[in-house]
PDB file of C-alpha atoms in Angstrom:
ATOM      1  CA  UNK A 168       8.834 -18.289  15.728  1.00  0.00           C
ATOM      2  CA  UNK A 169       4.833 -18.951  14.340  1.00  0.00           C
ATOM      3  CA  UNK A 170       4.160 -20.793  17.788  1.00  0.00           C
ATOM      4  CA  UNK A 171       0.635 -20.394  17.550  1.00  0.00           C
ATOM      5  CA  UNK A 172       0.343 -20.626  13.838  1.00  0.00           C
ATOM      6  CA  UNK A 173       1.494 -24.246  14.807  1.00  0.00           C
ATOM      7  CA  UNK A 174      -0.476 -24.739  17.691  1.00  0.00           C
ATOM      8  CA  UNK A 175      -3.366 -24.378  15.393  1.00  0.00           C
ATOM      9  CA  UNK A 176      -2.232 -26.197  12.941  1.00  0.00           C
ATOM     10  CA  UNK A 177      -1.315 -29.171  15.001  1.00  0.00           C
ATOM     11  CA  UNK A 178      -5.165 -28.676  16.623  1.00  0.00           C
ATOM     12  CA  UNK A 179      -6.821 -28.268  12.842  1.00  0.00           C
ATOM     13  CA  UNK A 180      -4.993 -31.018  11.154  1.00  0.00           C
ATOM     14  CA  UNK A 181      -3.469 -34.886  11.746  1.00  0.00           C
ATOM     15  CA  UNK A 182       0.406 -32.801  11.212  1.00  0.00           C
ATOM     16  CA  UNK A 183       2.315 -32.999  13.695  1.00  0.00           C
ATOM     17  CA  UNK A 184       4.745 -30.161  15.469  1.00  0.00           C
ATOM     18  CA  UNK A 185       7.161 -30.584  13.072  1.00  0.00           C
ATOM     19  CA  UNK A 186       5.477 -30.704  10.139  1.00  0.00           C
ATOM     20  CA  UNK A 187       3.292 -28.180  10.927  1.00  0.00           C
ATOM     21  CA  UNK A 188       6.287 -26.311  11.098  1.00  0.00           C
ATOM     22  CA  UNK A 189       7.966 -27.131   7.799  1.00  0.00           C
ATOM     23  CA  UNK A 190       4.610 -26.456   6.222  1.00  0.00           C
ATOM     24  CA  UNK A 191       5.039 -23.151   7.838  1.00  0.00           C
ATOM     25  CA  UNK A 192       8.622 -22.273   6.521  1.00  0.00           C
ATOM     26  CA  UNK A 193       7.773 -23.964   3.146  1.00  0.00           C
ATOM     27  CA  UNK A 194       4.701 -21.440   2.677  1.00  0.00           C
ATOM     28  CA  UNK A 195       6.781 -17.998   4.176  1.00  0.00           C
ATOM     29  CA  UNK A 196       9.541 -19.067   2.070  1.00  0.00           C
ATOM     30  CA  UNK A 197       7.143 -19.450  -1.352  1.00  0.00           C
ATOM     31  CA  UNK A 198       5.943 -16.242  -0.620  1.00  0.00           C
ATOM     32  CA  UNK A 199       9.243 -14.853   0.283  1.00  0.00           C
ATOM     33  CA  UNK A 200       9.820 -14.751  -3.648  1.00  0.00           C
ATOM     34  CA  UNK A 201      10.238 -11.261  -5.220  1.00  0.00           C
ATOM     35  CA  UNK A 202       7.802 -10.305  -7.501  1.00  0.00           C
ATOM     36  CA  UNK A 203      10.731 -10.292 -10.335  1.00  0.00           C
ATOM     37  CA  UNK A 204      11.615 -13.753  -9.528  1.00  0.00           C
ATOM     38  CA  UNK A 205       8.453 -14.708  -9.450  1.00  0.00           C
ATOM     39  CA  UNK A 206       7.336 -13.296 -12.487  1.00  0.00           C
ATOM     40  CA  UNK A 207      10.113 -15.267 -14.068  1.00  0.00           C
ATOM     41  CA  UNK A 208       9.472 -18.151 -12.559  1.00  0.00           C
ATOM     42  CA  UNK A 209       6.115 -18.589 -13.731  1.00  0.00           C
ATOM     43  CA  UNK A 210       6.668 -17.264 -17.557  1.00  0.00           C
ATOM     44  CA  UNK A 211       9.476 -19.938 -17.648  1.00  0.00           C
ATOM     45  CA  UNK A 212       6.872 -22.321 -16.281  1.00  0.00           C
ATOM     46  CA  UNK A 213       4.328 -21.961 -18.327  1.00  0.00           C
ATOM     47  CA  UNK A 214       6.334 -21.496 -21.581  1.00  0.00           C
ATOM     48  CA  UNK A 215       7.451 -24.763 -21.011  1.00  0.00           C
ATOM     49  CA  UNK A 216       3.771 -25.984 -21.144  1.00  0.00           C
ATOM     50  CA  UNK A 217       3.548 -24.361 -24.823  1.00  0.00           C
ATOM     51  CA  UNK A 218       1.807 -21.213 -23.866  1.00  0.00           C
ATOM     52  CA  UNK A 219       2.596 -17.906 -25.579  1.00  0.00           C
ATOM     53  CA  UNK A 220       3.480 -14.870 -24.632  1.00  0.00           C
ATOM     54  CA  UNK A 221      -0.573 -13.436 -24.760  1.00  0.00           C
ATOM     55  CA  UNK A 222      -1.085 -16.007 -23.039  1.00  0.00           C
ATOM     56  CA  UNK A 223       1.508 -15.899 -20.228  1.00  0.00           C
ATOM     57  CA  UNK A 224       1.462 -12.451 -19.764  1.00  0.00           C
ATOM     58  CA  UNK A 225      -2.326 -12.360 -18.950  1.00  0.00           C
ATOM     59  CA  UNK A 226      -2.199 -15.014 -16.670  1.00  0.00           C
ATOM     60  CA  UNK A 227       1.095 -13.854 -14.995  1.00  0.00           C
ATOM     61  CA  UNK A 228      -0.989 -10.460 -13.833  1.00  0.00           C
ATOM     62  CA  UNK A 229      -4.029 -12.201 -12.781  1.00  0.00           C
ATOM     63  CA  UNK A 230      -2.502 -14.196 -10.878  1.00  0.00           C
ATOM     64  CA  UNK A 231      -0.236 -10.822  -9.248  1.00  0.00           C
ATOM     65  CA  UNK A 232      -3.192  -9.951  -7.689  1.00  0.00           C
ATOM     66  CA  UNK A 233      -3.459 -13.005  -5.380  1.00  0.00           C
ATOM     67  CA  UNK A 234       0.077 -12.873  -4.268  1.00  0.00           C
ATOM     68  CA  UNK A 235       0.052 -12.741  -0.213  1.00  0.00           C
ATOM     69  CA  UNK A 236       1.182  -9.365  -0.212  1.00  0.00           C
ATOM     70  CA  UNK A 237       0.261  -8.097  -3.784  1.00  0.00           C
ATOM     71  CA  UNK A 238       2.576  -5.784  -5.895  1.00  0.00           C
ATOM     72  CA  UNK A 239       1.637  -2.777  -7.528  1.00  0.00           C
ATOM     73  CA  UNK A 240      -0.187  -3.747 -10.942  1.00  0.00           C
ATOM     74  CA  UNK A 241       2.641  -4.059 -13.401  1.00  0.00           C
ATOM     75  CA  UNK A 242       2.160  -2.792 -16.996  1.00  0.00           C
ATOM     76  CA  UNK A 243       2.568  -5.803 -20.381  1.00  0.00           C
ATOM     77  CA  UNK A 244       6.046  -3.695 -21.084  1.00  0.00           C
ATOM     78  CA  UNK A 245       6.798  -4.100 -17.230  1.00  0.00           C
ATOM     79  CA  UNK A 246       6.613  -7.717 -17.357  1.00  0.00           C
ATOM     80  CA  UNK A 247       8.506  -8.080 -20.455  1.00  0.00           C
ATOM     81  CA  UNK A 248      11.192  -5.740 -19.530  1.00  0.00           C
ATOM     82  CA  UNK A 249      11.076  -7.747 -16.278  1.00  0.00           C
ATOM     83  CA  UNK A 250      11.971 -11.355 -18.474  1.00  0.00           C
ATOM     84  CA  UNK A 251      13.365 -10.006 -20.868  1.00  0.00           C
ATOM     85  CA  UNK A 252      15.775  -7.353 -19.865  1.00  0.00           C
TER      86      UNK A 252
END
């Protein structure tokens, strides 16, 4: 399916065809994540290292703008509403 994604992995790095190709599915399928999920994912995270809500919430939409294909810029009552409900 990525054949020459994992050609040039295989020529750029010591991985071989078939991890070059699980690298490949395990990247598509990180990025495969909706931005909802994601959003959760990441405020559960990082709750669970003792940040607050400030905190999460800022670093949840900077970090929305380096997705691989970014989302539209969500509003603070998006995000909640988004965890929240």
């Amino acid at each position: 399916m990525h054949d020459e994604l994992v050609d040039h992995l295989t020529r750029t790095t010591p991985l071989s065809r078939g991890e070059a190709l699980r690298v490949i599915q395990d990247v598509l399928a990180y990025f495969d994540e909706t931005t909802e999920d994601y959003v959760r994912r990441r405020h559960r995270e990082l709750q669970g290292q003792g940040l607050v809500n400030a905190e999460i919430f800022d670093r949840i939409e900077a970090d929305l703008k380096y997705r691989a294909v970014a989302p539209p810029e969500l509003t603070l009552r998006q995000l909640r509403r988004i965890v929240y409900g």
